[in-house]
Coordinates of C-alpha atoms in Angstrom, one line a residue:
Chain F
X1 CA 0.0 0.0 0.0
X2 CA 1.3 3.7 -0.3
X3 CA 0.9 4.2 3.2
X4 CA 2.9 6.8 5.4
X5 CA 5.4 3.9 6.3
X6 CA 6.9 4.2 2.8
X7 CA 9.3 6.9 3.1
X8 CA 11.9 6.3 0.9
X9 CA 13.0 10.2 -1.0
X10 CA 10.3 12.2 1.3
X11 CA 11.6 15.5 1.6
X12 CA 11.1 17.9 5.0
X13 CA 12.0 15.7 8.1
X14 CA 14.8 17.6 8.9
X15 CA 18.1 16.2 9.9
X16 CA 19.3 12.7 11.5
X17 CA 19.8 13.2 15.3
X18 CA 21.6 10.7 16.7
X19 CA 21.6 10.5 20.3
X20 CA 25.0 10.3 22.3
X21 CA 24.9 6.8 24.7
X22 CA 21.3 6.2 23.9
X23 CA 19.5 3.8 26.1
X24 CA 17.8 0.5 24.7
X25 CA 14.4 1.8 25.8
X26 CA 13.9 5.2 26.6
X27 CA 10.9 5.1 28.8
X28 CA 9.4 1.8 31.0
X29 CA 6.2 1.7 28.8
X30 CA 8.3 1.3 25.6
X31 CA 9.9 -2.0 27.2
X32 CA 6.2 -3.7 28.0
X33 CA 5.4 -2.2 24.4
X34 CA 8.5 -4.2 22.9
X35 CA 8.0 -7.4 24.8
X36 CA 4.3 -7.6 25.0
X37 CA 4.2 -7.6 20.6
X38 CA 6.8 -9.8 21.0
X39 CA 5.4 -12.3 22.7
X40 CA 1.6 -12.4 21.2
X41 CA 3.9 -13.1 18.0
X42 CA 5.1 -16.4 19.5
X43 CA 1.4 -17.4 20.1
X44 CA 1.1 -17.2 16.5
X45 CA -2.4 -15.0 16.1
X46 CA -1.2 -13.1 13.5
X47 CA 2.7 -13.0 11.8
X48 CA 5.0 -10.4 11.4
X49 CA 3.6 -9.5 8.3
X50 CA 0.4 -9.2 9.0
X51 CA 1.7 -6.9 12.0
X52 CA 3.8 -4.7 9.9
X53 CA 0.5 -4.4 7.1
X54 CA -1.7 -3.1 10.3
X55 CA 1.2 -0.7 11.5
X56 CA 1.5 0.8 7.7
X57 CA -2.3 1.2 7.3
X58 CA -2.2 3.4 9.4
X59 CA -4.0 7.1 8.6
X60 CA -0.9 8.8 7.6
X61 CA -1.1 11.9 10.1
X62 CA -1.4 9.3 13.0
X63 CA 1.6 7.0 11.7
X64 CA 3.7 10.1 11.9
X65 CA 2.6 11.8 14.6
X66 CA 3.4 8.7 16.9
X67 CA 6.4 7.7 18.1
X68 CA 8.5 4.5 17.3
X69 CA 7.3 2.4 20.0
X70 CA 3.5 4.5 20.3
X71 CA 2.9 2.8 16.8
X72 CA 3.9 -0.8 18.6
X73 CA 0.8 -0.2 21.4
X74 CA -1.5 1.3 18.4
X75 CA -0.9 -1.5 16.4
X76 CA -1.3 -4.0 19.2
X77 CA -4.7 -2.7 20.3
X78 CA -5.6 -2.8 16.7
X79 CA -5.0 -6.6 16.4
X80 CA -6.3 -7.3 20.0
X81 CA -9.5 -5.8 19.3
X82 CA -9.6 -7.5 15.4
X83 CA -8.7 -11.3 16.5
X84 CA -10.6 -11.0 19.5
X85 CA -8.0 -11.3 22.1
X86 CA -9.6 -7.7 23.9
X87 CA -12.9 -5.4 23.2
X88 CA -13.0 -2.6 23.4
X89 CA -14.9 -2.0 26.9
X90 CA -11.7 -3.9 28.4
X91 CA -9.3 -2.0 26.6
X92 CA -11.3 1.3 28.0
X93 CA -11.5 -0.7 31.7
X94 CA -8.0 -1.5 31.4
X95 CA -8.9 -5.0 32.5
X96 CA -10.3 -8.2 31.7
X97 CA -13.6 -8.6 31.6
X98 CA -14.4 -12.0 30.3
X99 CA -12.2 -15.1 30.4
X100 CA -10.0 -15.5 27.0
X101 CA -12.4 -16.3 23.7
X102 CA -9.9 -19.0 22.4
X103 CA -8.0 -21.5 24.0
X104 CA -4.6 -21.0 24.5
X105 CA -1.2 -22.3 26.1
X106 CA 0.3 -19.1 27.8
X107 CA 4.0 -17.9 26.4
X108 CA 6.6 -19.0 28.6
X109 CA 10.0 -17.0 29.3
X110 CA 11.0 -20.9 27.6
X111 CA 9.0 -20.1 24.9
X112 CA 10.7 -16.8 23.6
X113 CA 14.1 -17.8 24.2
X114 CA 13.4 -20.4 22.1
X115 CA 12.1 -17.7 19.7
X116 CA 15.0 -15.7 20.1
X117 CA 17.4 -18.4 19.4
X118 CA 15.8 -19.8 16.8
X119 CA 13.8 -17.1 15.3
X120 CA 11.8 -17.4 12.3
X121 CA 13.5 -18.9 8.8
X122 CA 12.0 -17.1 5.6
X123 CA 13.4 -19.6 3.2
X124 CA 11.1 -22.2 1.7
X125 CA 11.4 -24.9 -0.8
X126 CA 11.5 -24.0 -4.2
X127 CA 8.0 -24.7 -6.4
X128 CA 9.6 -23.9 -10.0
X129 CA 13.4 -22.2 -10.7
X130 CA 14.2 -19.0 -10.4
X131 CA 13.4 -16.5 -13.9
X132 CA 16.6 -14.1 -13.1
X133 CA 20.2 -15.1 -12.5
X134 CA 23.1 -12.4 -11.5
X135 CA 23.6 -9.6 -13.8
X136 CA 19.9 -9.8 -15.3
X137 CA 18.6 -6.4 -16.1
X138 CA 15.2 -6.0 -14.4
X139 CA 12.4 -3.5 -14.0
X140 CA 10.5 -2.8 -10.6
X141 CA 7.0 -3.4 -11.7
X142 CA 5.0 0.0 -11.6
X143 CA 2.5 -1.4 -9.3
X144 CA 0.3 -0.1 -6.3
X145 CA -1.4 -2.3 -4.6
X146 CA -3.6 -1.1 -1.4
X147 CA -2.8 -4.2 0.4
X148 CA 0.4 -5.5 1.4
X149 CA 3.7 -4.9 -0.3
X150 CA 7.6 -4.6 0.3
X151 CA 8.3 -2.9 -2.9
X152 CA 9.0 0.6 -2.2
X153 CA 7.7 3.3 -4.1
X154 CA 10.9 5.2 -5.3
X155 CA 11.8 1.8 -7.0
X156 CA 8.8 1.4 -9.0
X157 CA 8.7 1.4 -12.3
X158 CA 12.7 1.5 -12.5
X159 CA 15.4 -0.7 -13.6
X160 CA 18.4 -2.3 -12.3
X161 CA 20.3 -5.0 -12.0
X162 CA 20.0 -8.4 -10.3
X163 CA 23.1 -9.1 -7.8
X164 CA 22.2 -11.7 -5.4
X165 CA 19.4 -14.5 -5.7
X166 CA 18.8 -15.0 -1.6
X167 CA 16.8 -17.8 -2.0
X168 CA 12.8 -18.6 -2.2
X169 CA 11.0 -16.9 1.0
X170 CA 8.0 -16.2 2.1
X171 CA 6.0 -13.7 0.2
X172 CA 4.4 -10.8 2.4
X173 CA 1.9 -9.6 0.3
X174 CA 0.4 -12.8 0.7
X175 CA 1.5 -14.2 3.5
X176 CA 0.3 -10.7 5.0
X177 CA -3.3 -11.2 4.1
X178 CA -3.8 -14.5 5.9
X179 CA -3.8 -16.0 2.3
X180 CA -0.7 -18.1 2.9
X181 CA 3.1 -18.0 2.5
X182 CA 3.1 -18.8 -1.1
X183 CA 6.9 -18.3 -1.3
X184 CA 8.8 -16.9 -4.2
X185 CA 12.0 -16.6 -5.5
X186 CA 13.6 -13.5 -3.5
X187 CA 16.8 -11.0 -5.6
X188 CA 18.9 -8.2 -4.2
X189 CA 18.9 -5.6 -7.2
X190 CA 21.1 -2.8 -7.4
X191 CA 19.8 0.2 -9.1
X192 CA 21.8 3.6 -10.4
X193 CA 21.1 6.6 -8.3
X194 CA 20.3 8.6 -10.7
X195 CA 18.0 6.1 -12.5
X196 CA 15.9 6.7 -8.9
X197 CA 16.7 10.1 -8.5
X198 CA 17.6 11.8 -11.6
X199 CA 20.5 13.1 -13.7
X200 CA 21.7 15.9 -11.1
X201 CA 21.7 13.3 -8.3
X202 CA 25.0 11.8 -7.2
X203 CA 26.3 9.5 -9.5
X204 CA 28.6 7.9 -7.1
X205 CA 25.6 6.4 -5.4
X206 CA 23.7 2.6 -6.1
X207 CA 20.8 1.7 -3.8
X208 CA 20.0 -2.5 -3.8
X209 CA 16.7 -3.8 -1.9
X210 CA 15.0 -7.3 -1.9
X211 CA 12.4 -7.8 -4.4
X212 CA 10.3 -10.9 -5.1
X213 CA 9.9 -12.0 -8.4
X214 CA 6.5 -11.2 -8.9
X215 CA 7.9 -7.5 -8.3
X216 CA 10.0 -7.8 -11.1
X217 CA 10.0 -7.7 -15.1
X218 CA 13.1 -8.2 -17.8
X219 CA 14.2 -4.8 -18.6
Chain U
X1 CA 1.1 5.6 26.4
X2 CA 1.4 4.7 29.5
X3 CA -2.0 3.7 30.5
X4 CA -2.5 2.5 27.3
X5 CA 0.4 -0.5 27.2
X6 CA -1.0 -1.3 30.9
X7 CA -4.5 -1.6 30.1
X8 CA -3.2 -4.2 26.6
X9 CA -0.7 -6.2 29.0
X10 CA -2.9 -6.2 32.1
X11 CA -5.6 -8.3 29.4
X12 CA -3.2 -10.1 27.9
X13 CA -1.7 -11.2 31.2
X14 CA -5.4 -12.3 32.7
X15 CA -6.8 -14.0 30.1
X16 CA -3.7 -16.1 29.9
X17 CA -2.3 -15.4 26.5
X18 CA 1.7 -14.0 28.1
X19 CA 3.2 -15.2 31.4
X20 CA 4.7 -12.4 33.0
X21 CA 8.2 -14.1 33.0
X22 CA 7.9 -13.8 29.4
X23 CA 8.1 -10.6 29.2
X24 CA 11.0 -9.9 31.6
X25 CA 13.0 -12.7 30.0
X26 CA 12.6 -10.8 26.5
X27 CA 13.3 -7.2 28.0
X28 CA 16.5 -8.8 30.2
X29 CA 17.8 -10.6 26.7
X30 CA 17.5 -7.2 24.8
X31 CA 18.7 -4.9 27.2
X32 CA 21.9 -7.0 28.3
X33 CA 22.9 -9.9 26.2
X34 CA 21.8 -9.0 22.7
X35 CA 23.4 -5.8 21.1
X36 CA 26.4 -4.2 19.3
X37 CA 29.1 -6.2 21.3
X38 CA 27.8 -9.2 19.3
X39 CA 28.5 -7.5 15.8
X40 CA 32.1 -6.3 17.5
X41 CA 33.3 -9.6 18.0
X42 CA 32.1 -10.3 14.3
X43 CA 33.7 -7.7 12.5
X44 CA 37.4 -8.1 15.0
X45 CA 37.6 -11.8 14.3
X46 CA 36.9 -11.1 10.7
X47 CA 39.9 -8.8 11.0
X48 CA 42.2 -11.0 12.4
X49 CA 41.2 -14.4 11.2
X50 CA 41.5 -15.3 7.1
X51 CA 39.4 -18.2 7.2
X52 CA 37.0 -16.8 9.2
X53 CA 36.6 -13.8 7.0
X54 CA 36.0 -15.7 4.1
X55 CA 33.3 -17.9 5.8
X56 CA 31.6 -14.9 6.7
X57 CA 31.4 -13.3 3.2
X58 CA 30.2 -16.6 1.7
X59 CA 27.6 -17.1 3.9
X60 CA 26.6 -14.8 7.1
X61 CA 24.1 -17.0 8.8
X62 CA 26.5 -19.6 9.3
X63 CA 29.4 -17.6 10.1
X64 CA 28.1 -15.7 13.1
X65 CA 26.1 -19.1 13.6
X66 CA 29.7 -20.2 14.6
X67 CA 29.9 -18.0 17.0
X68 CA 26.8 -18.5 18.3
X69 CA 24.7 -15.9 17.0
X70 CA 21.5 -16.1 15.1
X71 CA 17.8 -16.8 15.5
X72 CA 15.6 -13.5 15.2
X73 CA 16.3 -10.9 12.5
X74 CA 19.6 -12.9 12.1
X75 CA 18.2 -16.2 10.3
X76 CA 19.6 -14.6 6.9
X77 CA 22.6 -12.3 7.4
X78 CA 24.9 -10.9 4.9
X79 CA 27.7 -9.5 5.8
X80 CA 29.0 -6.1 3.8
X81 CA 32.9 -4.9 3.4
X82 CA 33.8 -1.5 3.6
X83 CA 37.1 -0.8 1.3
X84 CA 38.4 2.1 0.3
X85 CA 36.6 2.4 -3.5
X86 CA 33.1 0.7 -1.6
X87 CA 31.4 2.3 1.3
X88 CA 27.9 0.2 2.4
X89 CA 25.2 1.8 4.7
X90 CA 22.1 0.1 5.7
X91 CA 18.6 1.5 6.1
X92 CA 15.6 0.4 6.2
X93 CA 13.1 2.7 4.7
X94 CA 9.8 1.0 4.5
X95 CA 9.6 0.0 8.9
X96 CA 12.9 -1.0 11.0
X97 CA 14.9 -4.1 10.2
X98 CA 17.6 -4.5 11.6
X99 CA 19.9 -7.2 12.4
X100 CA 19.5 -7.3 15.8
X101 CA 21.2 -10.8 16.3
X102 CA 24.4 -8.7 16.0
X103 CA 23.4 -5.4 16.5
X104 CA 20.5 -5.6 19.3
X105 CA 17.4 -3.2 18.9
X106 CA 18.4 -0.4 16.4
X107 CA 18.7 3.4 17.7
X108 CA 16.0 6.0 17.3
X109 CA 17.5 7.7 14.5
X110 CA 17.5 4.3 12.5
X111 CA 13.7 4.2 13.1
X112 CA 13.1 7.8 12.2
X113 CA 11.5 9.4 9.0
X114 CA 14.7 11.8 8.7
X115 CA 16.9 8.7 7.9
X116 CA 14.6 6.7 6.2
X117 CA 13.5 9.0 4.1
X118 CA 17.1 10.6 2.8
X119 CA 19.1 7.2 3.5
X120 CA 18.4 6.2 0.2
X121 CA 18.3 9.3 -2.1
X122 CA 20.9 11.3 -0.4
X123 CA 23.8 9.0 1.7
X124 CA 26.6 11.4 1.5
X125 CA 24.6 14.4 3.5
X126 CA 23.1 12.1 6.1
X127 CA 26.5 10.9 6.6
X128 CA 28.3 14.3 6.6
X129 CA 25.4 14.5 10.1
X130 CA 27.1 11.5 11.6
X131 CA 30.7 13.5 11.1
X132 CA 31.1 11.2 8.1
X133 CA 33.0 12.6 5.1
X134 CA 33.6 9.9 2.5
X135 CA 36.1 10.8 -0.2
X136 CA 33.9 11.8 -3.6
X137 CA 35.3 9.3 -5.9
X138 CA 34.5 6.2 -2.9
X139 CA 31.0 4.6 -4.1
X140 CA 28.0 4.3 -1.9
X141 CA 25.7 1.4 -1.8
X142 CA 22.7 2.1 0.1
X143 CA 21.5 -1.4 1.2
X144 CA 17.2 -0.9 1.8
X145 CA 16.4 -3.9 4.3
X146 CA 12.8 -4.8 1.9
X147 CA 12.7 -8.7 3.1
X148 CA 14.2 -10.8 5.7
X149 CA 17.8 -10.3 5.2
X150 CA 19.8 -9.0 7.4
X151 CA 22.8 -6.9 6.6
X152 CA 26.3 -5.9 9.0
X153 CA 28.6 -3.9 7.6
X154 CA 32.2 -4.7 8.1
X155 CA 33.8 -1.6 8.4
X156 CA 37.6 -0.6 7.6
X157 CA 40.4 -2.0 10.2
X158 CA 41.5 1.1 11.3
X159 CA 45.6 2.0 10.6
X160 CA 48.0 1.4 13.8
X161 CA 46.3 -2.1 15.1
X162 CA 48.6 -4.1 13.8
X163 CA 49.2 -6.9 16.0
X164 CA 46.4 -6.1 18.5
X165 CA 44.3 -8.8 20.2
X166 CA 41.2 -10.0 18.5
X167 CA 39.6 -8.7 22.4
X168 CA 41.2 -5.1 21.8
X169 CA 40.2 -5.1 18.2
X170 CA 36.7 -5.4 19.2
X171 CA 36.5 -2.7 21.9
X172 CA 37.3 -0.3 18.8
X173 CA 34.3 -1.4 16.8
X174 CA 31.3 0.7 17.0
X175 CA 27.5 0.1 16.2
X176 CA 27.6 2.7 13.7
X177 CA 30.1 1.5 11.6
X178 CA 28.5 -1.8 11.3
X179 CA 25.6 0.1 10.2
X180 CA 27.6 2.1 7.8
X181 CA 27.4 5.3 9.6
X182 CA 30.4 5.5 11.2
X183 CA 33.9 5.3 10.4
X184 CA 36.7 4.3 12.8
X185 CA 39.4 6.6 13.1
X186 CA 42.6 5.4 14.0
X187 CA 42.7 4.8 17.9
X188 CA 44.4 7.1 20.6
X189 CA 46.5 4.4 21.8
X190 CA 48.2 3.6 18.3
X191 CA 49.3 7.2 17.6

């Protein structure tokens, strides 16, 4: 979707200020914020994806008005109240009100260090070859989907050049949707910076993201 | 915010879903054993150890894997070298990945619109904000974290460490220059 979250080449936020010995977590709040997601991710309600597509779809003046961690909670209270976990009288009460709608085996501390250790493999098995090898010349498709996508804007429509195949992964537009993993072969392509960003831009610079195949056309 | 996170953990906690240990366990592993010391220890044994090095340009995951780190936003890691013709800086412009296997939870800035927005379209002067002047014939490669790889940048062993212990080599290494915004300068001790 062309939500707020996709920033890449937005002018007027000012300069990078980073902050001299800054803490892990700035505030207590932003530690529960952290661990809470993080857990209700090992009990496997929703996935990652499906987290980051409910944190993007966000009304733009609310995604940037909130800070890092605010958009966390937001997003939380979102999914809570959409998979039934809360409502929204025990969100306003601050407490539970009724016992838990689904059955479920509570995350341990065993549990997410188990999580953490292991974490979560993207890679799948391959269902056909992969279209592109290294040094293919490829075109970001000039798509805009309103659901789910990790093809950023300032890409689209643009070409470049394949430099790594990764492997076949999970594919979050679908797997964001609830519709399944459906993996597909995943690249690295390299693209010119002044293919993105025009003739005056530097030309000293190259810019490579991931892109699925289904993001991508022979150029 | 406050209130808010206490009203969503107080449910979650009642109706069973979290047990509180949970939640301390992943706060304690984030806040004291995962972070930049992990990616230190990469880049200074990369440094010092050809085999190693090589391992860990061929494939990431299993390198660190070898030292024992991995698992979450580490299952696919590639690892980036900083020469002097090739200068690599990592963003992630779309939310805020981030290999925190070897790097722990990213910084603010990392997170913020300023540096996700210009990362990609204008390295050099978000750079020049870190103190970072990178000569003007040295290319960029701006690495956009889109998918589930993970990327550390190796930076530059600085000059006057010859001979230095893999340990001391390590305390030199910061978080930013695995990120790509930072350089390392050559250290007090060797001039």
């Amino acid at each position: 979707m062309n939500g707020a979250a996709d920033m890449g080449g937005m002018h007027g936020f000012g300069p990078v200020e980073p902050e001299p010995n800054e803490p892990v977590f700035h505030a207590a709040w932003e530690k529960s914020a952290f661990a809470l997601n993080m857990a209700i991710g090992v009990a496997g309600v929703w996935n990652l994806d499906a987290f980051r597509f409910a944190r993007e779809s966000l009304p733009p003046p609310q995604y940037l008005n909130t800070s890092y961690y605010g958009l966390w909670v937001v997003t939380l209270e979102n999914m809570m109240l959409k998979h039934g976990i809360a409502t929204r009288e025990e969100i306003d009460a601050g407490r539970a009100l009724a016992p838990a709608a689904m059955a479920t085996q509570p995350v341990t501390a065993a549990m997410v260090a188990n999580m953490v250790r292991c974490g979560s493999p993207y890679d799948r098995a391959a269902p056909a070859p992969a279209k592109f090898k290294v040094g293919d010349k490829v075109r970001a498709r000039n798509m805009h989907p309103k659901t789910h996508t990790r093809l950023p804007r300032y890409v689209r429509g643009h070409a470049g050049e394949v430099v790594r195949i990764v492997g076949c992964h999970v594919f979050p537009d679908s797997n964001a949707s609830g519709a399944g993993e459906d993996p597909h072969w995943l690249y690295t392509v390299r693209f010119d910076g002044r293919e993105l960003w025009g003739a005056d831009s530097d030309p000293t610079v190259r810019v490579a993201i991931e892109a699925w195949e289904p993001y991508l056309e022979p150029a | 915010m406050q209130l808010r996170v206490r009203a969503l953990e107080t449910i979650l906690l009642e109706k069973g879903y979290i047990e509180p240990a949970a939640l301390d366990a992943l706060i304690d592993t984030y806040e004291t054993r995962i972070g930049p010391r992990n990616g230190a220890r990469v880049v200074a044994k990369a440094w010092v150890d050809p085999d190693f090095r090589t391992r860990l340009f061929a494939d990431g995951t299993a390198a660190i894997g070898s030292l024992g780190y991995g698992g979450r936003s580490g299952n696919h890691l590639v690892a980036l070298e900083n020469t002097a013709s090739v200068h690599n800086m990592v963003v992630c412009t779309l939310c805020s990945c981030y290999p925190w296997a070897v790097l722990g939870l990213p910084p603010l800035w990392y997170k913020s619109a300023p540096y996700r927005s210009r990362a990609v379209a204008e390295p050099r002067a978000v750079l020049r904000e870190f103190g970072v002047e990178v000569p003007s014939d040295t290319e960029i490669r701006v690495w956009d974290s889109t998918a589930e790889l993970r990327y550390l940048v190796i930076p530059m062993r600085p000059a006057g460490t010859d001979g230095w212990s893999e340990a001391a080599l390590a305390d030199l290494v910061t978080r930013d220059s695995m990120i790509g915004t930072g350089v390392l300068a050559r250290p007090e001790a060797a001039r």
